[in-house]
Coordinates of C-alpha atoms in Angstrom, one line a residue:
Chain A
X26 CA 0.0 0.0 0.0
X27 CA 1.3 3.4 -0.9
X28 CA 1.9 6.0 1.8
X29 CA -0.8 8.5 2.2
X30 CA 0.1 11.9 0.6
X31 CA -1.1 14.9 2.5
X32 CA -0.2 18.0 0.7
X33 CA -0.6 21.7 1.2
X34 CA -0.4 24.2 -1.7
X35 CA 0.9 27.7 -0.8
X36 CA 1.2 30.8 -2.9
X37 CA 0.3 34.4 -3.3
X38 CA -3.4 35.1 -3.0
X39 CA -5.3 35.0 -6.3
X40 CA -2.6 33.0 -8.1
X41 CA -4.9 30.0 -8.6
X42 CA -4.3 27.6 -5.7
X43 CA -7.9 26.6 -5.4
X44 CA -8.2 26.0 -9.2
X45 CA -5.1 23.9 -9.3
X46 CA -6.0 22.0 -6.1
X47 CA -9.5 21.1 -7.5
X48 CA -8.2 20.1 -10.9
X49 CA -5.4 18.0 -9.4
X50 CA -8.0 16.4 -7.1
X51 CA -10.2 15.6 -10.0
X52 CA -7.3 14.2 -12.1
X53 CA -6.3 11.9 -9.3
X54 CA -9.9 10.8 -8.8
X55 CA -10.0 9.9 -12.5
X56 CA -7.0 7.7 -11.9
X57 CA -8.9 5.9 -9.2
X58 CA -7.2 7.4 -6.2
X59 CA -9.2 8.2 -3.1
X60 CA -8.9 11.9 -2.7
X61 CA -10.0 14.5 -0.1
X62 CA -9.8 18.2 -0.5
X63 CA -9.9 20.4 2.6
X64 CA -10.4 24.1 2.0
X65 CA -8.8 26.1 4.8
X66 CA -9.7 29.6 3.5
X67 CA -12.5 31.5 5.3
X68 CA -13.9 32.2 1.8
X69 CA -14.6 28.5 1.5
X70 CA -14.3 28.2 -2.3
X71 CA -11.8 25.4 -2.6
X72 CA -14.2 22.6 -3.5
X73 CA -16.9 24.5 -5.3
X74 CA -15.8 23.3 -8.8
X75 CA -15.9 19.7 -7.6
X76 CA -19.5 20.1 -6.5
X77 CA -21.0 21.5 -9.7
X78 CA -20.8 25.0 -8.3
X79 CA -22.6 24.2 -5.0
X80 CA -21.4 25.4 -1.6
X81 CA -21.3 22.9 1.3
X82 CA -21.8 23.8 5.0
X83 CA -18.5 24.6 6.6
X84 CA -17.2 23.1 9.8
X85 CA -17.2 26.4 11.4
X86 CA -20.8 27.2 10.2
X87 CA -21.9 24.1 12.1
X88 CA -19.8 24.8 15.2
X89 CA -21.2 28.3 15.3
X90 CA -24.7 26.9 15.4
X91 CA -23.5 24.6 18.2
X92 CA -24.5 21.6 16.2
X93 CA -23.1 18.3 17.4
X94 CA -21.0 17.8 14.2
X95 CA -20.9 14.4 12.6
X96 CA -18.7 13.3 9.7
X97 CA -21.5 13.2 7.2
X98 CA -22.3 16.9 8.0
X99 CA -18.9 18.1 7.0
X100 CA -17.6 15.7 4.4
X101 CA -19.4 15.9 1.1
X102 CA -18.7 13.8 -2.0
X103 CA -18.1 15.7 -5.2
X104 CA -16.7 14.7 -8.6
X105 CA -15.9 11.0 -8.8
X106 CA -16.2 10.6 -5.1
X107 CA -13.7 13.3 -4.1
X108 CA -14.4 14.1 -0.5
X109 CA -14.8 17.8 0.0
X110 CA -14.5 19.6 3.3
X111 CA -14.5 23.4 4.0
X112 CA -13.3 24.9 7.2
X113 CA -15.0 28.2 6.8
X114 CA -14.5 31.1 9.1
X115 CA -15.9 34.2 10.8
X116 CA -17.2 37.2 9.0
X117 CA -14.4 39.3 7.6
X118 CA -13.1 41.7 10.2
X119 CA -14.6 39.9 13.2
X120 CA -13.2 37.2 15.6
X121 CA -10.2 35.2 14.6
X122 CA -9.9 33.2 11.4
X123 CA -6.6 31.7 12.5
X124 CA -8.1 30.3 15.7
X125 CA -11.0 29.1 13.5
X126 CA -8.7 27.0 11.4
X127 CA -7.1 25.4 14.5
X128 CA -10.5 24.6 16.0
X129 CA -11.9 23.2 12.7
X130 CA -8.8 21.1 12.1
X131 CA -9.1 19.6 15.6
X132 CA -12.7 18.8 15.0
X133 CA -11.9 17.2 11.7
X134 CA -9.2 15.0 13.2
X135 CA -11.6 13.9 15.8
X136 CA -14.7 13.4 13.7
X137 CA -13.4 12.3 10.3
X138 CA -12.6 8.6 10.2
X139 CA -12.5 8.4 6.4
X140 CA -9.4 10.6 6.4
X141 CA -7.3 7.6 7.1
X142 CA -8.4 5.8 3.9
X143 CA -7.4 8.5 1.6
X144 CA -4.5 8.2 -0.9
X145 CA -4.3 12.0 -1.3
X146 CA -5.4 14.8 0.9
X147 CA -5.0 18.3 -0.4
X148 CA -5.1 21.2 2.1
X149 CA -5.9 24.3 0.2
X150 CA -4.6 26.9 2.6
X151 CA -4.9 30.7 2.5
X152 CA -2.2 32.5 0.5
X153 CA -0.1 34.0 3.2
X154 CA 1.1 32.5 6.4
X155 CA -0.2 35.4 8.5
X156 CA -0.4 33.8 11.9
X157 CA -0.2 30.6 13.9
X158 CA -3.6 29.3 12.9
X159 CA -2.8 29.4 9.2
X160 CA 0.0 26.8 9.7
X161 CA -2.2 24.6 11.9
X162 CA -2.5 21.8 9.3
X163 CA 1.3 21.6 9.2
X164 CA 2.0 22.1 12.9
X165 CA -0.6 19.4 13.8
X166 CA 1.3 17.0 11.6
X167 CA -1.5 16.7 9.0
X168 CA 0.6 17.8 6.1
X169 CA 3.6 15.9 4.9
X170 CA 4.4 17.7 1.6
X171 CA 4.2 21.3 0.8
X172 CA 4.0 22.8 -2.7
X173 CA 4.3 26.4 -3.8
X174 CA 2.3 27.8 -6.7
X175 CA 3.6 30.9 -8.5
X176 CA 3.7 32.6 -11.9
X177 CA 6.8 34.2 -13.4
X178 CA 5.7 37.6 -12.3
X179 CA 7.7 39.4 -9.7
X180 CA 5.2 39.7 -6.9
X181 CA 4.0 36.0 -6.8
X182 CA 7.7 35.0 -6.9
X183 CA 8.4 37.4 -4.1
X184 CA 5.6 35.8 -2.1
X185 CA 6.9 32.3 -3.0
X186 CA 10.3 33.2 -1.8
X187 CA 8.8 34.5 1.4
X188 CA 6.9 31.3 1.9
X189 CA 10.2 29.4 1.6
X190 CA 11.4 31.4 4.6
X191 CA 8.2 30.6 6.4
X192 CA 8.5 26.9 5.7
X193 CA 12.1 26.9 7.0
X194 CA 10.7 28.6 10.2
X195 CA 8.1 25.9 10.7
X196 CA 10.6 23.2 9.8
X197 CA 8.7 21.9 6.8
X198 CA 10.3 20.7 3.6
X199 CA 9.2 21.8 0.1
X200 CA 8.3 19.2 -2.5
X201 CA 8.2 21.3 -5.5
X202 CA 7.2 24.5 -7.4
X203 CA 4.2 24.6 -9.7
X204 CA 4.0 27.4 -12.3
X205 CA 0.5 28.7 -13.1
X206 CA 1.2 30.8 -16.1
X207 CA 0.1 34.4 -16.5
X208 CA 1.7 34.5 -20.0
X209 CA 4.5 36.8 -19.1
X210 CA 7.9 36.8 -21.0
X211 CA 10.4 34.0 -20.3
X212 CA 8.0 32.7 -17.6
X213 CA 8.9 29.0 -17.6
X214 CA 12.6 29.8 -17.7
X215 CA 12.3 32.2 -14.8
X216 CA 10.3 29.9 -12.6
X217 CA 12.5 26.9 -13.4
X218 CA 15.6 28.9 -12.4
X219 CA 13.9 30.1 -9.2
X220 CA 13.0 26.5 -8.4
X221 CA 16.6 25.3 -8.9
X222 CA 18.2 28.1 -7.0
X223 CA 16.0 27.6 -3.9
X224 CA 17.0 23.9 -4.1
X225 CA 13.7 22.5 -5.4
X226 CA 12.3 21.7 -8.8
X227 CA 9.5 22.8 -11.2
X228 CA 6.7 20.2 -11.1
X229 CA 4.6 21.6 -14.0
X230 CA 4.0 24.6 -16.1
X231 CA 0.2 25.2 -16.4
X232 CA -0.4 27.4 -19.5
X233 CA -2.9 30.2 -19.2
X234 CA -6.0 28.9 -21.0
X235 CA -9.4 30.5 -21.2
X236 CA -11.0 27.1 -20.8
X237 CA -10.0 26.9 -17.2
X238 CA -11.9 30.1 -16.4
X239 CA -14.9 29.0 -18.5
X240 CA -15.2 25.7 -16.6
X241 CA -14.9 27.5 -13.3
X242 CA -17.6 30.0 -14.3
X243 CA -19.9 27.0 -14.9
X244 CA -18.9 25.5 -11.5
X245 CA -16.7 22.6 -12.8
X246 CA -13.1 21.5 -13.0
X247 CA -11.5 21.3 -16.4
X248 CA -11.2 17.5 -15.9
X249 CA -14.9 17.2 -15.6
X250 CA -16.1 19.7 -18.2
X251 CA -13.3 19.7 -20.8
X252 CA -11.4 16.4 -20.3
X253 CA -10.0 16.5 -23.8
X254 CA -8.5 20.0 -23.6
X255 CA -4.7 20.2 -23.6
X256 CA -4.7 21.9 -20.2
X257 CA -6.6 18.9 -18.7
X258 CA -3.6 16.9 -19.9
X259 CA -1.3 19.2 -18.0
X260 CA -3.3 18.7 -14.8
X261 CA -3.1 14.9 -15.3
X262 CA 0.7 15.1 -15.7
X263 CA 0.9 17.3 -12.6
X264 CA -1.3 14.8 -10.7
X265 CA 1.1 12.0 -11.8
X266 CA 4.1 14.0 -10.8
X267 CA 2.7 14.7 -7.4
X268 CA 1.6 11.1 -6.7
X269 CA 5.1 9.8 -7.7
X270 CA 7.1 12.6 -6.1
X271 CA 9.2 11.4 -3.2
X272 CA 11.7 14.3 -3.1
X273 CA 11.6 17.2 -0.7
X274 CA 14.1 19.7 0.4
X275 CA 14.4 22.5 3.0
X276 CA 14.2 25.5 0.6
X277 CA 16.8 28.2 0.8
X278 CA 15.1 31.6 0.1
X279 CA 16.9 33.9 -2.3
X280 CA 18.2 37.4 -1.4
X281 CA 15.8 40.1 -2.6
X282 CA 18.5 41.4 -5.0
X283 CA 18.9 37.9 -6.6
X284 CA 15.2 37.5 -7.0
X285 CA 15.0 40.9 -8.7
X286 CA 17.8 39.9 -11.1
X287 CA 16.1 36.7 -12.0
X288 CA 12.9 38.4 -13.1
X289 CA 14.6 41.2 -15.0
Chain B
X6 CA 14.5 56.5 37.7
X7 CA 16.2 54.5 35.0
X8 CA 14.4 51.3 33.9
X9 CA 16.1 48.2 35.2
X10 CA 16.7 45.8 32.4
X11 CA 15.5 42.7 34.1
X12 CA 13.0 40.1 33.0
X13 CA 10.8 39.0 35.9
X14 CA 9.7 35.4 35.8
X15 CA 7.3 35.1 38.7
X16 CA 3.7 35.8 37.8
X17 CA 2.5 39.2 39.0
X18 CA -0.7 41.0 39.6
X19 CA -2.8 41.3 36.4
X20 CA -3.8 44.5 34.7
X21 CA -7.2 43.1 34.2
X22 CA -7.7 42.5 37.9
X23 CA -6.2 46.0 38.6
X24 CA -8.9 47.4 36.3
X25 CA -11.6 45.5 38.2
X26 CA -10.5 46.9 41.5
X27 CA -10.3 50.4 40.1
X28 CA -13.9 50.1 38.8
X29 CA -14.8 49.0 42.3
X30 CA -13.2 52.2 43.7
X31 CA -15.2 54.2 41.2
X32 CA -18.3 52.6 42.7
X33 CA -19.6 50.7 39.7
X34 CA -22.4 48.4 40.6
X35 CA -21.6 45.8 37.9
X36 CA -18.3 44.9 36.2
X37 CA -18.5 42.8 33.0
X38 CA -15.5 40.8 32.0
X39 CA -15.5 40.3 28.3
X40 CA -13.7 37.1 27.8
X41 CA -13.4 33.4 28.9
X42 CA -15.4 32.3 31.9
X43 CA -12.4 31.5 34.1
X44 CA -10.6 34.7 33.6
X45 CA -9.8 36.5 36.9
X46 CA -12.1 34.1 38.7
X47 CA -10.7 34.5 42.1
X48 CA -10.7 38.2 42.2
X49 CA -14.1 38.4 40.6
X50 CA -15.4 36.3 43.4
X51 CA -13.7 38.4 46.1
X52 CA -15.1 41.6 44.6
X53 CA -18.6 40.3 45.1
X54 CA -17.8 40.4 48.8
X55 CA -17.1 44.1 48.3
X56 CA -20.6 44.6 47.1
X57 CA -20.2 44.8 43.4
X58 CA -21.4 42.2 40.8
X59 CA -18.8 40.8 38.5
X60 CA -20.1 38.8 35.6
X61 CA -18.5 37.4 32.4
X62 CA -19.5 37.1 28.8
X63 CA -18.0 33.6 29.1
X64 CA -16.5 33.5 25.6
X65 CA -15.9 29.9 24.5
X66 CA -14.1 28.5 21.5
X67 CA -16.8 29.8 19.3
X68 CA -16.5 33.2 20.8
X69 CA -12.7 33.3 20.1
X70 CA -13.4 32.5 16.4
X71 CA -16.5 34.5 15.8
X72 CA -16.1 37.3 18.3
X73 CA -18.6 38.2 21.1
X74 CA -20.2 41.4 20.2
X75 CA -23.7 40.1 20.5
X76 CA -22.9 38.3 23.8
X77 CA -21.6 41.5 25.3
X78 CA -24.5 43.7 24.3
X79 CA -27.1 41.2 25.4
X80 CA -25.2 40.7 28.8
X81 CA -25.3 44.5 29.2
X82 CA -29.1 44.4 28.8
X83 CA -29.4 41.5 31.1
X84 CA -27.4 43.0 34.0
X85 CA -29.2 46.2 33.6
X86 CA -32.5 44.4 34.2
X87 CA -31.1 42.1 37.0
X88 CA -29.2 44.6 39.1
X89 CA -30.6 48.0 38.1
X90 CA -27.1 49.6 38.2
X91 CA -26.2 53.2 38.3
X92 CA -22.8 52.7 36.8
X93 CA -21.4 49.8 34.8
X94 CA -17.8 48.8 33.8
X95 CA -16.8 46.6 30.9
X96 CA -13.3 45.1 31.1
X97 CA -11.4 43.4 28.3
X98 CA -9.3 40.2 28.7
X99 CA -6.4 38.7 26.9
X100 CA -8.6 36.5 24.6
X101 CA -11.0 39.3 23.6
X102 CA -8.3 41.8 23.0
X103 CA -6.1 39.5 20.9
X104 CA -9.0 38.7 18.5
X105 CA -9.6 42.4 18.1
X106 CA -12.9 42.8 20.0
X107 CA -13.7 46.4 20.7
X108 CA -16.1 47.5 23.5
X109 CA -17.7 50.7 22.2
X110 CA -20.0 49.2 19.6
X111 CA -21.6 46.5 21.8
X112 CA -22.2 49.2 24.5
X113 CA -23.9 51.3 21.9
X114 CA -25.9 48.3 20.6
X115 CA -27.3 47.8 24.1
X116 CA -28.6 51.4 24.3
X117 CA -28.6 51.7 28.1
X118 CA -29.5 54.8 30.1
X119 CA -26.6 54.0 32.4
X120 CA -23.1 55.3 32.0
X121 CA -20.6 52.6 31.0
X122 CA -16.8 52.7 31.6
X123 CA -15.1 50.7 28.9
X124 CA -11.7 49.3 29.8
X125 CA -9.8 47.8 26.8
X126 CA -7.2 46.0 28.8
X127 CA -5.3 42.7 28.7
X128 CA -2.8 41.2 31.1
X129 CA 0.2 41.6 28.9
X130 CA 1.5 44.8 30.5
X131 CA 4.7 44.5 32.6
X132 CA 3.2 46.8 35.2
X133 CA -0.3 46.1 36.4
X134 CA -0.9 49.8 37.1
X135 CA -1.5 50.1 33.4
X136 CA -4.9 48.5 34.1
X137 CA -5.7 51.1 36.7
X138 CA -4.6 53.9 34.3
X139 CA -6.7 52.7 31.4
X140 CA -9.8 52.4 33.7
X141 CA -9.2 55.9 35.1
X142 CA -8.8 57.4 31.6
X143 CA -11.9 55.8 30.5
X144 CA -13.7 57.0 33.6
X145 CA -12.5 60.5 32.9
X146 CA -13.8 60.3 29.3
X147 CA -17.2 59.1 30.7
X148 CA -17.2 62.1 33.1
X149 CA -17.0 60.0 36.3
X150 CA -13.9 61.6 37.5
X151 CA -12.4 65.0 36.6
X152 CA -9.0 65.5 34.9
X153 CA -7.4 66.8 38.0
X154 CA -8.1 63.6 39.8
X155 CA -6.8 61.7 36.8
X156 CA -3.6 63.6 36.8
X157 CA -3.1 63.1 40.5
X158 CA -3.7 59.3 40.1
X159 CA -1.2 59.2 37.2
X160 CA 1.5 60.5 39.4
X161 CA 0.6 58.1 42.2
X162 CA 0.6 55.1 39.8
X163 CA 4.0 56.0 38.3
X164 CA 5.4 56.2 41.8
X165 CA 3.7 52.9 42.8
X166 CA 5.5 51.3 39.8
X167 CA 8.8 52.8 40.9
X168 CA 8.3 51.6 44.5
X169 CA 7.8 48.0 43.2
X170 CA 10.9 48.2 41.0
X171 CA 13.1 49.6 43.7
X172 CA 12.4 47.3 46.6
X173 CA 9.2 45.4 45.6
X174 CA 7.9 42.5 43.7
X175 CA 9.4 43.9 40.5
X176 CA 12.9 44.3 41.9
X177 CA 14.2 40.9 41.0
X178 CA 14.0 38.3 38.2
X179 CA 12.6 35.8 40.7
X180 CA 11.6 36.3 44.3
X181 CA 11.0 33.2 46.5
X182 CA 7.8 33.7 48.5
X183 CA 8.3 33.5 52.2
X184 CA 6.0 33.4 55.3
X185 CA 8.4 35.8 57.1
X186 CA 9.4 35.6 60.8
X187 CA 7.4 33.8 63.5
X188 CA 4.7 36.2 64.8
X189 CA 4.9 35.2 68.5
X190 CA 8.7 35.8 68.6
X191 CA 8.4 39.2 67.1
X192 CA 5.4 40.0 69.4
X193 CA 7.4 39.0 72.4
X194 CA 10.2 41.3 71.2
X195 CA 7.9 44.3 70.7
X196 CA 6.3 43.8 74.1
X197 CA 9.7 43.6 75.8
X198 CA 10.9 46.7 74.1
X199 CA 7.8 48.6 75.2
X200 CA 8.2 47.3 78.7
X201 CA 11.8 48.4 78.8
X202 CA 10.5 51.9 78.0
X203 CA 11.8 52.0 74.4
X204 CA 10.1 54.6 72.2
X205 CA 8.1 53.2 69.4
X206 CA 6.9 54.6 66.1
X207 CA 4.0 52.9 64.4
X208 CA 3.8 53.7 60.7
X209 CA 0.7 52.5 58.8
X210 CA 1.3 53.1 55.1
X211 CA -1.5 50.9 53.7
X212 CA -2.9 50.5 50.2
X213 CA -6.6 51.3 50.3
X214 CA -8.8 48.7 51.9
X215 CA -5.9 46.7 53.2
X216 CA -5.7 49.4 55.9
X217 CA -8.7 47.7 57.7
X218 CA -6.3 45.0 58.8
X219 CA -3.0 46.8 59.1
X220 CA -4.7 49.4 61.4
X221 CA -5.3 46.5 63.9
X222 CA -1.6 46.3 64.4
X223 CA -1.4 50.0 65.4
X224 CA -4.3 49.3 67.7
X225 CA -2.7 46.2 69.3
X226 CA 0.6 48.0 69.9
X227 CA -1.2 50.9 71.6
X228 CA -3.4 48.6 73.7
X229 CA -0.4 46.6 74.9
X230 CA 1.6 49.9 75.6
X231 CA -1.4 51.1 77.6
X232 CA -1.5 47.9 79.6
X233 CA 2.2 48.4 80.4
X234 CA 1.7 52.0 81.2
X235 CA 3.8 53.1 78.4
X236 CA 1.3 54.7 76.0
X237 CA 3.3 58.0 76.1
X238 CA 6.2 56.2 74.3
X239 CA 4.2 55.4 71.2
X240 CA 3.7 57.8 68.3
X241 CA 1.3 56.8 65.5
X242 CA 1.5 57.7 61.9
X243 CA -1.1 56.5 59.4
X244 CA -2.3 57.4 55.9
X245 CA -5.9 58.1 56.7
X246 CA -6.6 61.5 55.1
X247 CA -10.2 61.2 54.1
X248 CA -10.2 64.2 51.8
X249 CA -8.1 62.5 49.1
X250 CA -8.8 59.9 46.4
X251 CA -11.7 58.2 44.8
X252 CA -15.0 58.1 46.8
X253 CA -14.6 54.6 48.1
X254 CA -11.0 55.2 49.2
X255 CA -12.0 58.3 51.2
X256 CA -14.7 56.2 52.8
X257 CA -12.2 53.7 54.0
X258 CA -10.0 56.5 55.5
X259 CA -13.1 57.9 57.3
X260 CA -14.2 54.5 58.7
X261 CA -10.7 53.6 59.9
X262 CA -10.3 57.0 61.6
X263 CA -13.6 56.6 63.3
X264 CA -12.5 53.2 64.7
X265 CA -9.2 54.6 65.9
X266 CA -11.1 57.4 67.7
X267 CA -13.6 55.0 69.2
X268 CA -10.7 52.8 70.5
X269 CA -9.0 55.9 72.0
X270 CA -6.1 55.9 69.7
X271 CA -4.5 59.1 68.6
X272 CA -3.0 59.4 65.1
X273 CA -0.3 61.9 65.7
X274 CA 0.7 62.2 62.1
X275 CA -1.7 61.8 59.2
X276 CA 0.7 61.1 56.4
X277 CA -1.7 61.2 53.4
X278 CA -4.6 59.6 51.6
X279 CA -5.1 55.8 51.4
X280 CA -4.1 55.9 47.8
X281 CA -0.9 57.8 48.6
X282 CA 1.1 54.9 49.9
X283 CA 3.7 55.2 47.1
X284 CA 4.5 58.9 48.0
X285 CA 3.9 58.9 51.8
X286 CA 7.4 57.7 52.4
X287 CA 8.9 61.1 51.8
X288 CA 6.6 62.7 54.3
X289 CA 7.4 60.0 56.9
X290 CA 11.1 60.7 56.3
X291 CA 10.7 64.4 56.9
X292 CA 8.6 63.9 60.0
X293 CA 11.2 61.5 61.5
X294 CA 14.0 63.9 60.8
X295 CA 12.0 66.8 62.3
X296 CA 10.6 65.2 65.4
X297 CA 11.3 61.5 65.9
X298 CA 14.9 60.8 65.1
X299 CA 15.7 59.6 68.6
X300 CA 13.0 56.8 68.7
X301 CA 14.2 53.3 69.3
X302 CA 12.2 51.2 67.0
X303 CA 9.6 51.4 64.3
X304 CA 6.8 49.1 63.3
X305 CA 5.9 49.7 59.6
X306 CA 2.8 48.1 58.2
X307 CA 1.1 48.0 54.7
X308 CA 3.6 48.9 52.0
X309 CA 6.8 49.1 54.2
X310 CA 9.1 49.1 51.2
X311 CA 7.8 52.5 50.2
X312 CA 9.4 54.1 53.3
X313 CA 13.0 55.2 52.7
X314 CA 15.5 53.9 55.1
X315 CA 17.7 57.0 55.3
X316 CA 16.1 58.5 58.4
X317 CA 15.3 55.1 60.0
X318 CA 18.9 54.2 60.1
X319 CA 19.2 54.8 63.9
X320 CA 16.1 52.6 64.7
X321 CA 15.3 49.0 64.6
X322 CA 12.7 48.3 62.0
X323 CA 10.0 45.7 62.1
X324 CA 7.7 45.5 59.2
X325 CA 4.4 43.8 58.4
X326 CA 3.4 43.1 54.8
X327 CA 0.8 41.0 53.0
X328 CA 3.2 40.1 50.2
X329 CA 5.1 36.8 50.7
X330 CA 7.4 38.0 47.9
X331 CA 8.2 41.1 49.9
X332 CA 10.1 39.4 52.7
X333 CA 13.5 39.1 51.0
X334 CA 13.6 42.7 49.6
X335 CA 12.5 44.1 53.0
X336 CA 15.2 42.2 54.8
X337 CA 17.7 43.4 52.3
X338 CA 16.6 47.0 53.0
X339 CA 17.7 46.4 56.5
X340 CA 14.5 45.5 58.4
X341 CA 15.3 43.3 61.3
X342 CA 12.0 41.4 61.3
X343 CA 9.5 41.0 58.5
X344 CA 6.0 39.5 59.2
X345 CA 3.6 38.4 56.6
X346 CA -0.2 38.7 57.1
X347 CA -1.2 35.8 54.8
X348 CA -4.4 36.2 52.9
X349 CA -4.9 39.7 54.3
X350 CA -6.6 41.1 51.2
X351 CA -9.7 38.8 51.1
X352 CA -10.5 39.6 54.7
X353 CA -10.5 43.3 54.1
X354 CA -13.1 43.2 51.3
X355 CA -16.7 44.2 52.1
X356 CA -15.8 45.4 55.6
X357 CA -16.3 48.9 57.1
X358 CA -14.5 48.4 60.4
X359 CA -11.0 47.4 61.5
X360 CA -10.6 43.6 61.4
X361 CA -8.3 41.5 63.5
X362 CA -4.8 40.8 62.2
X363 CA -2.9 37.7 63.1
X364 CA 0.0 39.7 64.4
X365 CA -2.3 41.9 66.4
X366 CA -4.0 38.9 67.9
X367 CA -0.7 37.3 68.7
X368 CA 0.6 40.4 70.4
X369 CA -2.5 40.6 72.6
X370 CA -2.2 37.0 73.6
X371 CA 1.5 37.1 74.3
X372 CA 1.0 40.3 76.3
X373 CA -1.7 38.7 78.3
X374 CA 0.5 35.7 79.1
X375 CA 3.4 37.9 80.2
X376 CA 1.2 40.1 82.4
X377 CA -0.6 37.0 83.9
X378 CA 2.8 35.4 84.7
X379 CA 4.0 38.6 86.3
X380 CA 0.9 38.9 88.5
X381 CA 1.2 35.3 89.6
X382 CA 4.8 35.9 90.5
X383 CA 3.9 39.0 92.5

């Protein structure tokens, strides 16, 4: 039996973490893997394209109503049996989202028995590691592989580089870099170089394709709605790469000056 | 005074609790703790003895995540109906402040006809006087005290902090708590000194309501001196000026003075208000230099470490504190004996008369034994 992969995808906000996570989840489900996706963003939009555009009740929604939460209340099956969980969070500007993640993760560990049967669990975490709560999945030992998603633009790379520092701080190794293209010049080259210089590797280059957006607008993953599109193939390759990846390193963040040079 | 660069590792009085006591001195009828149910439990309980209601919004894990604005505003409404208060205080806690709760909006939501003092405080300040200060500033904003009183209190608080840093609980990285010297040994010594005709200064420099018990030591010494026919050899100083401080603090001074009078005890030198313990030391020093430098021994009660040693150098000093962490610093200052009145504070809440101290009671008993033995021998 293969070891369970529990991955987290980090990266600058808006760079496409949820899109990538749900497409990879769908691709792995196509291959017959048992997959769970756990959305840790208070916006709770990680699993929406696996559920035909529907939202599911979040763990924190239920805890807020003081409901005695059961597994079936929080784990919802989506595309090809992918198990979808959303942590949820307080209203923006009120309470503490970080604490919310900690509480929800504890609840999930306690309630969710099916988590042990999974081949792949994807934690879709908020973009920046802003406080202790946002690294709870890692700190609680739930994640064993971290990936960073970036484009070849300066700011997402800057964020990626910063996340490398954060990972070193929380003693978590990096398993690879994924490039979600924004169609900027020399993009693949830049991200590949960056990956190498921090000591990691480029897992996939996902081209910018309108079809991804179109499927999302309809509430579906590319794998479900446009399985024959070239980008669906890229997601499949990425899924393979992730499932067979055994390498991980402690990334070494670049100096700001070097990062600037790289993107020039 | 320059800040000492030390990191104190023993837990110390909390700013949240300091804010609660300040609200009590401002005569609030209800104080609401906005935070977890167990926060400041012990003091909240004690304050009920003092006639105010302390309640909590009892934030739980959900409260930490989602905030407690509704919980606070509905609790305000509830206590208003239950207790019909004339003045309410709301106090922050570590948990509510860290998650960014603010107190103004829920107070406005509740739309009460009662003034509310909002104290946005947590326990993360190195000096607990910060809790007093925030409470007083908020009370000033709410028109409960005037700006003159606020300024006066600020000076006192700063001095109180300095006193603790110089010779108090904030003077060392870690202070081992101690029960001090045996009370009957020290009682015997004091009685013998009085008997020998030595001249005694009693100096009560008490912090607010703790005076109800420290005053008993002044009373006991005077009683024993009278029994020995030596009352002329005792001079009493006490900070019982009833024209200074917050209303409740003035009331304590008045009550204690009345008890002194009733017991026939003269306070020769009134050294300040009951909130002036951090600054009364100077006055004591001056008075000693002026009139009492030839006295043989002094018994200092309350906050003994606030009295400078300069002019006490020629006297033997015996002190009575209620802080077990105060014993070592006081001995280091040069006090020959240090006595601790354990659990003094709880016994002085909710009282309006002097209450018996362990040292006072011991002195009375030991004096009785000595006098009885002498009578038998005679």
